mmCIF file of C-alpha atoms and ligand atoms in Angstrom:
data_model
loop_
_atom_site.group_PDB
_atom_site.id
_atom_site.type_symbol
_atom_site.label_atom_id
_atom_site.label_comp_id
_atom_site.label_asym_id
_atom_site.label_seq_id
_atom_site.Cartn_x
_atom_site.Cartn_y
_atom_site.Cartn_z
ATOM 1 C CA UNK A 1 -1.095 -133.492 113.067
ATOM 2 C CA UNK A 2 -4.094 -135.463 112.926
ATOM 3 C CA UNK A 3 -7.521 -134.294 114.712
ATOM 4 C CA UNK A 4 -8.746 -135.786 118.271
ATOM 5 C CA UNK A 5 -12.514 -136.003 118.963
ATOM 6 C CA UNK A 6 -14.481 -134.699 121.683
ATOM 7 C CA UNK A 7 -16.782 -137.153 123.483
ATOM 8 C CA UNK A 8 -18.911 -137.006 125.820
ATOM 9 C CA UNK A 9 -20.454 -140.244 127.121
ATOM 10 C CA UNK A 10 -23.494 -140.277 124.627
ATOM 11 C CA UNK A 11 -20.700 -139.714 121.638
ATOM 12 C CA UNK A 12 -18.429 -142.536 123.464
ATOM 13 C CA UNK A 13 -21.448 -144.578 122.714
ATOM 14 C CA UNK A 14 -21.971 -143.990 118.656
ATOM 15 C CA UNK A 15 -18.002 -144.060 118.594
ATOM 16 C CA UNK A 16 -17.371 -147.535 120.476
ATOM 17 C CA UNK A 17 -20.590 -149.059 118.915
ATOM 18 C CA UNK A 18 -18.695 -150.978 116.293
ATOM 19 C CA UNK A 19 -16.360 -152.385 118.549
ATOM 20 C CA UNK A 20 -16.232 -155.982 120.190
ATOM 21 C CA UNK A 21 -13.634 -156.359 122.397
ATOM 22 C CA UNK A 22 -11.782 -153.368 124.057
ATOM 23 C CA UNK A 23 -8.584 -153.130 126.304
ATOM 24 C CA UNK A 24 -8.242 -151.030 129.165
ATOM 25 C CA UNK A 25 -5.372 -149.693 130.706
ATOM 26 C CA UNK A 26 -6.340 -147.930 133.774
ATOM 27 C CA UNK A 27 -4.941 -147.740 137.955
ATOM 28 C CA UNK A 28 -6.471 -149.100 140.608
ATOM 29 C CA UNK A 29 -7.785 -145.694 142.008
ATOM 30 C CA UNK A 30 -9.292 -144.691 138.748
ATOM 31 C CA UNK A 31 -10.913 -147.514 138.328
ATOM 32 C CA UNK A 32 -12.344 -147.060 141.889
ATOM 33 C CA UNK A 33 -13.147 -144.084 141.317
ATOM 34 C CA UNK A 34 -14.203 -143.067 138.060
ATOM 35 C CA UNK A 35 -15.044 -146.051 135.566
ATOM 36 C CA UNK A 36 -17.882 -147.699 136.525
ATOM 37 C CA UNK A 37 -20.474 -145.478 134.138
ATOM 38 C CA UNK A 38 -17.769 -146.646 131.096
ATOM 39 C CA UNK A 39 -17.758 -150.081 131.918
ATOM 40 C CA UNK A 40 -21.312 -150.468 132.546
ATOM 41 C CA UNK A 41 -22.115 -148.340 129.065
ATOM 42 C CA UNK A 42 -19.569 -151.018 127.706
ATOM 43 C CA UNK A 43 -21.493 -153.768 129.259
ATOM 44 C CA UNK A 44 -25.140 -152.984 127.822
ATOM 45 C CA UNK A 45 -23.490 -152.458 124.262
ATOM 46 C CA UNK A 46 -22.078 -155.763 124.714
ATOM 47 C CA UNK A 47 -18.696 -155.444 124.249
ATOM 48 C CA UNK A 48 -16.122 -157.099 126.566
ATOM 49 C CA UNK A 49 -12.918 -155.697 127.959
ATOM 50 C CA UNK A 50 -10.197 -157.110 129.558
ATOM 51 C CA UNK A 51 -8.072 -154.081 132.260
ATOM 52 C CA UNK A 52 -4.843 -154.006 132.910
ATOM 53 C CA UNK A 53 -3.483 -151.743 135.806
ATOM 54 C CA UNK A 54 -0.239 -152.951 136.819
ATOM 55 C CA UNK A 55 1.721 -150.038 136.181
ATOM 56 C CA UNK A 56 3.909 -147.758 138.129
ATOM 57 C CA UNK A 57 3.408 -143.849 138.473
ATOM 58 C CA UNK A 58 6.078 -143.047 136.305
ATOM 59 C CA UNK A 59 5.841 -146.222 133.911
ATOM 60 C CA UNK A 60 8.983 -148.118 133.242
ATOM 61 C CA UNK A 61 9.527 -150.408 129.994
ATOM 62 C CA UNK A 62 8.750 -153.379 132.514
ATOM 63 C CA UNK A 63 5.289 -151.909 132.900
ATOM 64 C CA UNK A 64 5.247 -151.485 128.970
ATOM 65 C CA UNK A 65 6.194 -155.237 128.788
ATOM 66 C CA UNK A 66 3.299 -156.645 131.255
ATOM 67 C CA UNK A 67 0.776 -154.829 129.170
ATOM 68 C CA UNK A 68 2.056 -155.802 125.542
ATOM 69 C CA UNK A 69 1.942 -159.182 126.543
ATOM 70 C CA UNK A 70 -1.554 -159.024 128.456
ATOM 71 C CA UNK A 71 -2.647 -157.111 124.580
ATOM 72 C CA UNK A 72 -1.028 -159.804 122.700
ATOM 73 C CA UNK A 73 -3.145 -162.596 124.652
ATOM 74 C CA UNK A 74 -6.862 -161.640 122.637
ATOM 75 C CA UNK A 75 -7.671 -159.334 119.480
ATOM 76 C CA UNK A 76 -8.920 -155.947 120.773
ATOM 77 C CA UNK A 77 -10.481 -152.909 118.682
ATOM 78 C CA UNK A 78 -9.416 -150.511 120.973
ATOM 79 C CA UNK A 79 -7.279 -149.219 123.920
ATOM 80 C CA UNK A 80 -9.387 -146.721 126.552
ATOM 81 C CA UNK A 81 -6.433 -145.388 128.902
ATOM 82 C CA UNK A 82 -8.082 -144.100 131.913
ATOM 83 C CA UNK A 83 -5.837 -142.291 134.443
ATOM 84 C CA UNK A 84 -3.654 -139.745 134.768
ATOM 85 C CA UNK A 85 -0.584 -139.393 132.331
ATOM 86 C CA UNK A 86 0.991 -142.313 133.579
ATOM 87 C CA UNK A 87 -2.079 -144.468 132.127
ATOM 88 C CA UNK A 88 -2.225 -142.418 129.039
ATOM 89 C CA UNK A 89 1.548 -142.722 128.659
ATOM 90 C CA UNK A 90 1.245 -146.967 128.681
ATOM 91 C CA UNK A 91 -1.678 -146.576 126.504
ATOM 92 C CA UNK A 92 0.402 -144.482 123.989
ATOM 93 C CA UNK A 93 3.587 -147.351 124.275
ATOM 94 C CA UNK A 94 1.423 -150.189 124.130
ATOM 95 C CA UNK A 95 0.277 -148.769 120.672
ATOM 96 C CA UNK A 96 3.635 -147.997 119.850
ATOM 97 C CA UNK A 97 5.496 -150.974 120.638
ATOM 98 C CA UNK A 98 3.013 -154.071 120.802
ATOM 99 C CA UNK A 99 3.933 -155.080 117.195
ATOM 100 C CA UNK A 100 7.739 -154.898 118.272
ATOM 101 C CA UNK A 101 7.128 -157.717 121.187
ATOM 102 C CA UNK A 102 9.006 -157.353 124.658
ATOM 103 C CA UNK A 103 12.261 -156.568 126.120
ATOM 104 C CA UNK A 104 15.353 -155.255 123.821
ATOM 105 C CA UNK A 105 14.108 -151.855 124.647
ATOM 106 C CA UNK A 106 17.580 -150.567 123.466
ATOM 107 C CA UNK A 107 16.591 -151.028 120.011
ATOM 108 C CA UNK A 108 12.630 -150.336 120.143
ATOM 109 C CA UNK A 109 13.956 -146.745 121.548
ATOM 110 C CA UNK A 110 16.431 -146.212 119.048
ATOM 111 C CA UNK A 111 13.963 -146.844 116.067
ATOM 112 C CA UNK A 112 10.627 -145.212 117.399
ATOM 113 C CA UNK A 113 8.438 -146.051 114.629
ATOM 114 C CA UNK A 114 4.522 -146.690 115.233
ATOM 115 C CA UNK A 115 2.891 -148.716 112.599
ATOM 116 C CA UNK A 116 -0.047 -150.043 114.838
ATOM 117 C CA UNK A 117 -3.434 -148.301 113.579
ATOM 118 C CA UNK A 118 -5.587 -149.248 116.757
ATOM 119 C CA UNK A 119 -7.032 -146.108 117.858
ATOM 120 C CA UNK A 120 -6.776 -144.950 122.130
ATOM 121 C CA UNK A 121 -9.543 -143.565 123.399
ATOM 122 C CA UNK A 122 -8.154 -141.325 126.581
ATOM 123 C CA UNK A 123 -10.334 -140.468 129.349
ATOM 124 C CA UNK A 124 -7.968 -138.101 131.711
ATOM 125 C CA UNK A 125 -8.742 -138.151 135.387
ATOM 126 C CA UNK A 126 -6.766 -134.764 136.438
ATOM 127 C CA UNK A 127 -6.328 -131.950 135.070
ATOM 128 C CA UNK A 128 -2.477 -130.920 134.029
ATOM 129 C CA UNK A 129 -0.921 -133.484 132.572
ATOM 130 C CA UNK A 130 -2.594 -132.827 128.763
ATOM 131 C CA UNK A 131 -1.402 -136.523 127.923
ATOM 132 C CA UNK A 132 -4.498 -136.930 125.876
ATOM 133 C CA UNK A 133 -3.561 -134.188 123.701
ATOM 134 C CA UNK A 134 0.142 -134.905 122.614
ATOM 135 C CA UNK A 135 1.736 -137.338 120.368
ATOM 136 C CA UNK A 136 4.746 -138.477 122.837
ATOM 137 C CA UNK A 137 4.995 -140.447 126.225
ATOM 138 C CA UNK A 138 7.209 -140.882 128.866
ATOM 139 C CA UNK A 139 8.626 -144.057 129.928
ATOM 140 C CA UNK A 140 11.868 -144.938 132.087
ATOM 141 C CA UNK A 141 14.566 -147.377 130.592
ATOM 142 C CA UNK A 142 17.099 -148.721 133.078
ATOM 143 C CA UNK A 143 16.065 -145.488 135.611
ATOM 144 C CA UNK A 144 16.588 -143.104 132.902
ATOM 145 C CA UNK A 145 13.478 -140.961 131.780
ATOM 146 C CA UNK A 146 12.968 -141.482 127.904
ATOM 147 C CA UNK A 147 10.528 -139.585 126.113
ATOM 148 C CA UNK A 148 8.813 -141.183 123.059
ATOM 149 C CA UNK A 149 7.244 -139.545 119.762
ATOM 150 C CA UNK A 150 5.660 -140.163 117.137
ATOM 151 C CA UNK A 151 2.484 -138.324 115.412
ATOM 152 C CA UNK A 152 0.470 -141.738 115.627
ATOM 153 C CA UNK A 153 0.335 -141.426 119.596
ATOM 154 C CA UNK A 154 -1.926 -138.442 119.433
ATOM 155 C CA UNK A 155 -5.173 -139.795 120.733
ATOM 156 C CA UNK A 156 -7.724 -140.519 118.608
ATOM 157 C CA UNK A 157 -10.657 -139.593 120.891
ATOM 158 C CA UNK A 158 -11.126 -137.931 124.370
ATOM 159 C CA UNK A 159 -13.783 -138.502 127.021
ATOM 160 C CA UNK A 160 -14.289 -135.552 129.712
ATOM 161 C CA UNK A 161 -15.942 -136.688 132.276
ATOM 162 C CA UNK A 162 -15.451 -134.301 135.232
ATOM 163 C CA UNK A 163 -17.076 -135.982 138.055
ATOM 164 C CA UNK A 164 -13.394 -137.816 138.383
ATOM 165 C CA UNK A 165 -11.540 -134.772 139.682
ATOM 166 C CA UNK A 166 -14.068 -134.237 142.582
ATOM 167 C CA UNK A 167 -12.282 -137.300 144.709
ATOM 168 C CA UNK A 168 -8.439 -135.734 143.987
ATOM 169 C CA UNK A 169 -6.813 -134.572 146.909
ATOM 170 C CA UNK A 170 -6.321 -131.181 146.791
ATOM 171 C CA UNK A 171 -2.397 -131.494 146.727
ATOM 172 C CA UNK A 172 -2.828 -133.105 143.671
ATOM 173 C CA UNK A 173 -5.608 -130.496 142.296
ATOM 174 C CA UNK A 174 -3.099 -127.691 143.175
ATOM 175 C CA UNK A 175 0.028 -129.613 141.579
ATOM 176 C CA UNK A 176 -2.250 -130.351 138.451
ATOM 177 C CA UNK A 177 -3.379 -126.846 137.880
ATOM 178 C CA UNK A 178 -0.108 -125.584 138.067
ATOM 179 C CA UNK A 179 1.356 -128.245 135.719
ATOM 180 C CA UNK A 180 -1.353 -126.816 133.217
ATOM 181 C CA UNK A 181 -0.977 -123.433 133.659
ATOM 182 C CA UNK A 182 3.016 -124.404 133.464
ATOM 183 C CA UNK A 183 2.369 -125.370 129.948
ATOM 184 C CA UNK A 184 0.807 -122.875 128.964
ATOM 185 C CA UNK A 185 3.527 -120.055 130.093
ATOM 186 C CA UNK A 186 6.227 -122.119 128.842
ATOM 187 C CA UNK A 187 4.261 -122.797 125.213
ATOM 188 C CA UNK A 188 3.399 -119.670 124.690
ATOM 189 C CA UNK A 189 7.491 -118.481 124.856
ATOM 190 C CA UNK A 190 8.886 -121.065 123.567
ATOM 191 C CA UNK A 191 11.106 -120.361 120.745
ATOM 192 C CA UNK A 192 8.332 -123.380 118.912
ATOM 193 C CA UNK A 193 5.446 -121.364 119.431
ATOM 194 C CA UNK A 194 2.913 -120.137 116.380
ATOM 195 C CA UNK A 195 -0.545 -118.141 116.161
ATOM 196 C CA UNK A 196 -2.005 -121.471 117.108
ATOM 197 C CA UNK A 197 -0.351 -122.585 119.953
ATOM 198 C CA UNK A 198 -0.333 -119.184 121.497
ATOM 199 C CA UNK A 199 -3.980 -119.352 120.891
ATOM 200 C CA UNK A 200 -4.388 -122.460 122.705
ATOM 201 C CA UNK A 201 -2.191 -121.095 125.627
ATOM 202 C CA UNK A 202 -4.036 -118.075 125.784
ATOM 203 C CA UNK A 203 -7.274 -119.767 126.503
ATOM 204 C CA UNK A 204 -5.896 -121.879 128.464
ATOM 205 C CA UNK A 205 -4.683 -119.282 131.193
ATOM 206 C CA UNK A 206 -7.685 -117.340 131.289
ATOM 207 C CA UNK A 207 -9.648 -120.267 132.090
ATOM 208 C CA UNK A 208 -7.524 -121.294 134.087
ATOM 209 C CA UNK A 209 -7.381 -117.794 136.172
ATOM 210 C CA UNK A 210 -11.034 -117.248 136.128
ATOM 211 C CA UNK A 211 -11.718 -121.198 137.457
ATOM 212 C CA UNK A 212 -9.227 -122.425 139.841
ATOM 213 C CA UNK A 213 -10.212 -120.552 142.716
ATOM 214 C CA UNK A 214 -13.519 -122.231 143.221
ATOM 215 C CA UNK A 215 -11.753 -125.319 141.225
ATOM 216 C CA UNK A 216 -9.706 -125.901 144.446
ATOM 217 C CA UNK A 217 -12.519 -124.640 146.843
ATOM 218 C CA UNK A 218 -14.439 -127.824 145.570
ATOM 219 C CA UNK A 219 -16.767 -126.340 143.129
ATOM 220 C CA UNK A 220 -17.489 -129.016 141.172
ATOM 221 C CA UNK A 221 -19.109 -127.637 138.066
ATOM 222 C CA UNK A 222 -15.781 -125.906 137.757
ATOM 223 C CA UNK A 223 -14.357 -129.401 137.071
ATOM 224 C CA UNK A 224 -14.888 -129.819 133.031
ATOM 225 C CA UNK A 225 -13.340 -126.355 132.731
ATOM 226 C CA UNK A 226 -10.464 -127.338 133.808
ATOM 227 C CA UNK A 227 -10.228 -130.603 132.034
ATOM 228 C CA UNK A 228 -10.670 -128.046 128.936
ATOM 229 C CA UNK A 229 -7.947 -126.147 130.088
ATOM 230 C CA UNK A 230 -5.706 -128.708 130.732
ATOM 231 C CA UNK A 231 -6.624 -130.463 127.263
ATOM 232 C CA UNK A 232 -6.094 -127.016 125.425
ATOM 233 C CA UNK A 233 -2.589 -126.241 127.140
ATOM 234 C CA UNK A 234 -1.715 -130.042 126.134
ATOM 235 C CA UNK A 235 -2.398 -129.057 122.621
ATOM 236 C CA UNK A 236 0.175 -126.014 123.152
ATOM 237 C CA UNK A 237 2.797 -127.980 124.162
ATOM 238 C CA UNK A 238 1.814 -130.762 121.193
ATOM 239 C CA UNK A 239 3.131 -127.464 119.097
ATOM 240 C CA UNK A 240 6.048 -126.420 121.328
ATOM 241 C CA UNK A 241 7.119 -128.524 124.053
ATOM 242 C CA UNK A 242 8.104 -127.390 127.173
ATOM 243 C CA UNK A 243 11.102 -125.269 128.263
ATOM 244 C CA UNK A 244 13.530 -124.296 130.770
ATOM 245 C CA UNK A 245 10.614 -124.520 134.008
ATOM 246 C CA UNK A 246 9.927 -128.140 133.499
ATOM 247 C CA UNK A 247 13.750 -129.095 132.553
ATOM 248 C CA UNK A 248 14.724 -127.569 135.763
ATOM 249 C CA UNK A 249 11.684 -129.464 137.852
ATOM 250 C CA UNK A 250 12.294 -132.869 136.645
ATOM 251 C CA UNK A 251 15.042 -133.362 139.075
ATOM 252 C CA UNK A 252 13.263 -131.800 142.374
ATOM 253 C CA UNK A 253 9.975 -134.554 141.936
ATOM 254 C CA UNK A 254 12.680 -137.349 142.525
ATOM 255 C CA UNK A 255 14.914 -135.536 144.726
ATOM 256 C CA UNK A 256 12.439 -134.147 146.971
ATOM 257 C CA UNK A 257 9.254 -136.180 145.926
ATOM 258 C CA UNK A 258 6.971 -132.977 145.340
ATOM 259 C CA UNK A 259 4.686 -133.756 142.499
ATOM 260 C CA UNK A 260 5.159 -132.517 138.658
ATOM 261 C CA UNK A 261 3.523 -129.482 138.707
ATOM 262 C CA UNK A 262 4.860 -128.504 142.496
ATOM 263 C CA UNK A 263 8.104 -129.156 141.425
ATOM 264 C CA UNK A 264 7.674 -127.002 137.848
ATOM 265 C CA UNK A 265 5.797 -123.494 139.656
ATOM 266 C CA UNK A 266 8.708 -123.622 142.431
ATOM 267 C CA UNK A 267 10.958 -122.781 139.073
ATOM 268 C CA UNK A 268 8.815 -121.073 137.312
ATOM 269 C CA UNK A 269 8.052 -118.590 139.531
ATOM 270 C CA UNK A 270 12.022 -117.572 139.374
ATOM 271 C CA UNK A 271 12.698 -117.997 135.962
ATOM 272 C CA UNK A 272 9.779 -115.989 134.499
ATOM 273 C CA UNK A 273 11.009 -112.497 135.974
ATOM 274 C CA UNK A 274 15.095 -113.708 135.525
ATOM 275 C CA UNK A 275 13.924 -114.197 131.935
ATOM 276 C CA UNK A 276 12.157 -110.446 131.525
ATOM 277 C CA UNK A 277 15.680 -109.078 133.078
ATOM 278 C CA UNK A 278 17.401 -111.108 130.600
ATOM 279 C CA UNK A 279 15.981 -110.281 127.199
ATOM 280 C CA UNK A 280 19.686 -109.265 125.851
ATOM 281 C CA UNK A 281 20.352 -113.146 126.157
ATOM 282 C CA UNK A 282 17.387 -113.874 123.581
ATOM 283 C CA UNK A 283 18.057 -116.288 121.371
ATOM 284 C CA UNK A 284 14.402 -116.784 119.629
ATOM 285 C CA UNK A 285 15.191 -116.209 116.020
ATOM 286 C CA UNK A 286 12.239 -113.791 116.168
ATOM 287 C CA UNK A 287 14.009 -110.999 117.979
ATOM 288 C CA UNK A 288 14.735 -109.332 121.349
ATOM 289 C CA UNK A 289 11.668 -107.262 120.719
ATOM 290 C CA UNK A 290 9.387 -109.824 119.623
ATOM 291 C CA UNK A 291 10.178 -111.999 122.884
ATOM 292 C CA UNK A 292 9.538 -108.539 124.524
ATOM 293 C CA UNK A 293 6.241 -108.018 123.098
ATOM 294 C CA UNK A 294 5.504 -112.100 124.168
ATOM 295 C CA UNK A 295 6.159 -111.358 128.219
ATOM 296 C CA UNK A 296 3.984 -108.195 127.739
ATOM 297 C CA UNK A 297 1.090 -110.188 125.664
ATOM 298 C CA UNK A 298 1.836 -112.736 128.150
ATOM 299 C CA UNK A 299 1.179 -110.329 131.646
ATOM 300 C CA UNK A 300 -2.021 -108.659 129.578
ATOM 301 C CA UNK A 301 -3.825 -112.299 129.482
ATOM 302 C CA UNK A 302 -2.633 -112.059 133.518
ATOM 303 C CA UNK A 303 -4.525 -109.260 133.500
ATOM 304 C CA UNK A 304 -1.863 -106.718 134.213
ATOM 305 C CA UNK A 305 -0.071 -103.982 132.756
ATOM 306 C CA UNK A 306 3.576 -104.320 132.305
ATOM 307 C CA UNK A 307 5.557 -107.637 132.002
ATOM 308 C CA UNK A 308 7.224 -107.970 135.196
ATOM 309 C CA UNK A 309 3.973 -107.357 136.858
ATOM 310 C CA UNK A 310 2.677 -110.386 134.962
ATOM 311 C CA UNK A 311 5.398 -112.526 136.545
ATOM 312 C CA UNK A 312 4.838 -111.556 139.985
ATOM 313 C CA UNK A 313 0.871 -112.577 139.434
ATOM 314 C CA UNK A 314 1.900 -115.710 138.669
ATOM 315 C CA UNK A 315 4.440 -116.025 141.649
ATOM 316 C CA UNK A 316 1.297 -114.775 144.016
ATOM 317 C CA UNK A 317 -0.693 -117.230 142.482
ATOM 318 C CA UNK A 318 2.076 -119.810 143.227
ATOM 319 C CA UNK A 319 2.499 -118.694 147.028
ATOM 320 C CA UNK A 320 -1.620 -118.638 147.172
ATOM 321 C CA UNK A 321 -1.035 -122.279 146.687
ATOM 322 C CA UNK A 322 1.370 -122.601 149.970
ATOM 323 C CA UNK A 323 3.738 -125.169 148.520
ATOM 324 C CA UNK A 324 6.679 -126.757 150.061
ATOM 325 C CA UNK A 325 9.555 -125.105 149.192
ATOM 326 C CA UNK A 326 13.206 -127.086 149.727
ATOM 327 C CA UNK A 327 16.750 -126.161 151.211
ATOM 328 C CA UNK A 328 19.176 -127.365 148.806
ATOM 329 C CA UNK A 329 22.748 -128.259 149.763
ATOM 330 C CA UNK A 330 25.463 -127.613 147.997
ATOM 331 C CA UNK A 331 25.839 -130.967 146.485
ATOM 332 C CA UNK A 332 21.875 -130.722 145.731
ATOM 333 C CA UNK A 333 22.193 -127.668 143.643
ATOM 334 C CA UNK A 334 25.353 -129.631 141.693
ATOM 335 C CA UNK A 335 22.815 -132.424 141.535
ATOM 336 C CA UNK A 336 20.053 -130.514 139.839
ATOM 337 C CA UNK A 337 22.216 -128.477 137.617
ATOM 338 C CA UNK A 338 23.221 -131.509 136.130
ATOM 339 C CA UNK A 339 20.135 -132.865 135.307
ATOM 340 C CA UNK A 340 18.659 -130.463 133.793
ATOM 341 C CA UNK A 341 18.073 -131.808 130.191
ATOM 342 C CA UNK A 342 19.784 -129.332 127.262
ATOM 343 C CA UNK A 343 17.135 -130.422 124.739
ATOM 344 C CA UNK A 344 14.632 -128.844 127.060
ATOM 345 C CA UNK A 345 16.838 -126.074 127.754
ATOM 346 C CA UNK A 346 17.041 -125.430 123.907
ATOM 347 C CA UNK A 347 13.337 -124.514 123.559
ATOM 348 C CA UNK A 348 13.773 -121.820 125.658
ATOM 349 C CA UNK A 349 13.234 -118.363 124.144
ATOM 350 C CA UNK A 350 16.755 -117.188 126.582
ATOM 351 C CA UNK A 351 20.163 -118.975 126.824
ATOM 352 C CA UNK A 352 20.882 -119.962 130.303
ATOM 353 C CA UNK A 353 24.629 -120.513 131.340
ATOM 354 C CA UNK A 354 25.503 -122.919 134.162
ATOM 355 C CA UNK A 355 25.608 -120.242 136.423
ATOM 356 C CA UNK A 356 22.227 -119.049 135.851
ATOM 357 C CA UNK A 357 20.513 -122.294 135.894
ATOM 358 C CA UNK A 358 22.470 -123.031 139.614
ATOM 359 C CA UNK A 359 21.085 -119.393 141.050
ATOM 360 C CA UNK A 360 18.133 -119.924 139.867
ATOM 361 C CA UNK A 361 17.960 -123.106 142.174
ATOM 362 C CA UNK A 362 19.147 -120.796 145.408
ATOM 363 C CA UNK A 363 16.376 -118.381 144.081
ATOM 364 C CA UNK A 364 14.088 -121.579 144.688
ATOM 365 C CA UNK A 365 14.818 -121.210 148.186
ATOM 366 C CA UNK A 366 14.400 -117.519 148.431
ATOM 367 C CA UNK A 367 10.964 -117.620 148.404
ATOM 368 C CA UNK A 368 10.418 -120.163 151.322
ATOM 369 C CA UNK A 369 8.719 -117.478 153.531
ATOM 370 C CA UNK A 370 6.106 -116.792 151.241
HETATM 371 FE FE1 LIG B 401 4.225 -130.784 132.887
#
C-alpha cells in the first residue's frame, strides 16, 4: 500500500511548486467556505486551476461523466479534491476512469483497473469520512451503490487544514465523529484486522474520546485532532473495511435521510453488546477467545473494565449525542434486512442469521427514550 504525505499549507507549497495547471474538484460550500487560502497560495505560485463542483452528495457515474469530460478539456498535473467524501470519492473516479472516456459504466465497473499516474491531493473538510486515507470510492450506477478499488486511489498527499470544520453544523460534527469512531470499532474487530490497523484504531478512539466533547462544544483548536482521528481510523478501515454496523446503516440514510454516521451509531450501539453475548457464533479464524480478548482490549481503550461495560460507554456516548431514532414498520424492517450487503456482513468477526440482523433493527427502536 503505497505511503500518503502529510501537508500542511507551507509543505502544499514545496509539493505543488512544480506544477502548472491543477484541477479541482470541490462543492459549492467548501469552496465558500474553506478554499480561498489554497487558491490564493495557488495564485501567487502561478499556477492556474480550473474547479469543477457539479456533483451530487452521494456521486453518481453522471457526476463522474461531467468531470471526466471537464478533465479531458486541458492537461492538468494534478487533482486537489476538496470536500467531504463525496468530493474525494469523484476525485478518486476521475483518476480512475478519465483514460476510459464516458458512459458504458457497465464495463468500466466490471474491469476496475487504474492506469492514470496523476497524483490527488485531498484536503478533507469533516471529520469521519477518512476518504483521504483509503484506496476505494463510492459511486451509484443506475441507483445502485457501487464501491470502487484499486490501490492507485489511495491519495497521494493530504492537507489538514482545520479551520474548515469550525462552519459545520453541529448535526453534521456529531454524525462525522460518530462515522469515525464507527470505523474504528468496526476495524479493530473485523475478522481483516492486524497489529497495524488495530494500532491505528486504537489511537483513533482515544483521541477521539479525549476531544469530542469540546470538539462539539466549538473548541476550535480541537479541530486538527479530529481530522487526525478521522484520517487514522480511515487508514484502519484501508486494512479492514467495515462490518456489520455500517452494512446495516446504509439502508436507514436513504430510508429515513439521517446522515452516515447517525445512521451507523443507531446500529452500532445494538450490535456491539448482541455481538459480546454472541461469541459462540464467532467465526474469526482466530478463535472464540481471541475475539474475546478483542471486545475486552476494545472496552480497556473505552476506559473500562469488562467488555460489556465498554459497549454500554459507547451507547452513552451515542445517547449523549441525542439522535433521532426511527419507528420501523413491518415492511421497513423487511426493507432493511434486505439490504443489508453480505460482503459487508462477511467481515464481521460473528455470523448473523436473518433473524438476528431483523431484531437487531427492533432493538434500533428500543432505545428511542434515551
Ligand atoms: Fe462510514
Amino acid at each position: 500500500m503505497g505511503c500518503i504525505e502529510l501537508l500542511s499549507y507551507d509543505s502544499f507549497r514545496d509539493y505543488v511548486a512544480p506544477y502548472k495547471k491543477v484541477f479541482i474538484i470541490c462543492g459549492y460550500s467548501s469552496l465558500a467556505s474553506c478554499c480561498s487560502d489554497l487558491l490564493d497560495s495557488l495564485r501567487l505560485q502561478g499556477i492556474s486551476y480550473d474547479i469543477f463542483s457539479e456533483f451530487t452528495p452521494n456521486p453518481t457515474t453522471e457526476d463522474v461523466d461531467r468531470a471526466i469530460e471537464m478533465f479531458s478539456n486541458d492537461n492538468y498535473d494534478a487533482i486537489i479534491s476538496i470536500g467531504g467524501g463525496s468530493a474525494i470519492d469523484v476525485g478518486k473516479c476521475v483518476k480512475m476512469f478519465c483514460h476510459m472516456g464516458t458512459e458504458d459504466w457497465e464495463n468500466k465497473l466490471k474491469s476496475v483497473k487504474c492506469v492514470e499516474k496523476i497524483p490527488l491531493i485531498a484536503m478533507p473538510t469533516t471529520a469521519g469520512s477518512g476518504a483521504e486515507a483509503t484506496s476505494f470510492a463510492v459511486i451509484y450506477y443506475s441507483g445502485v451503490k457501487q464501491s470502487v478499488s484499486a490501490k492507485e486511489l489511495l491519495p497521494n498527499a493530504v492537507l489538514f487544514d482545520g479551520r474548515c470544520l469550525s462552519s459545520l453544523p453541529l448535526y453534521q460534527k456529531k454524525a462525522t465523529v460518530l462515522d469515525a469512531l464507527g470505523h474504528c470499532i468496526e476495524s479493530y474487530w473485523s475478522v481483516h484486522s492486524t497489529k497495524e490497523s488495530k494500532s491505528f484504531a486504537e489511537t483513533g478512539i482515544r483521541i477521539i474520546l479525549e476531544k469530542f466533547e469540546d470538539y462539539l462544544d466549538g473548541k476550535s483548536e480541537t479541530n486538527e485532532d479530529m481530522q487526525r482521528a478521522a484520517y487514522l481510523a480511515g487508514k484502519a478501515i484501508n486494512v479492514t473495511k467495515t462490518t456489520a454496523g455500517h452494512a446495516m446503516a446504509y439502508k436507514l440514510t436513504t430510508l429515513y435521510g439521517f446522515a452516515h454516521g447517525h445512521a451507523v451509531a443507531l446500529c452500532l450501539r445494538v450490535l456491539w453488546p448482541w455481538m459480546i453475548r454472541n461469541t459462540a457464533k464467532c467465526c474469526d479464524e482466530r478463535g472464540r477467545e481471541y475475539l474475546e480478548g478483542t471486545f475486552d482490549e476494545l472496552a480497556t481503550i473505552f476506559g473500562c473494565k469488562d467488555a460489556m461495560q465498554g459497549a454500554e460507554r459507547y451507547g452513552k456516548i451515542v445517547g449523549w449525542a441525542s439522535l433521532a431514532v426511527p419507528r420501523f414498520s413491518e415492511e421497513d424492517i423487511s426493507v432493511l434486512t434486505n439490504s443489508v450487503n453480505p460482503l459487508r456482513m462477511s467481515n464481521n468477526p460473528i455470523k448473523l442469521e436473518r433473524a438476528d440482523i431483523e431484531n437487531l433493527y427492533r432493538g434500533i427502536m428500543e432505545n428511542e427514550s434515551r
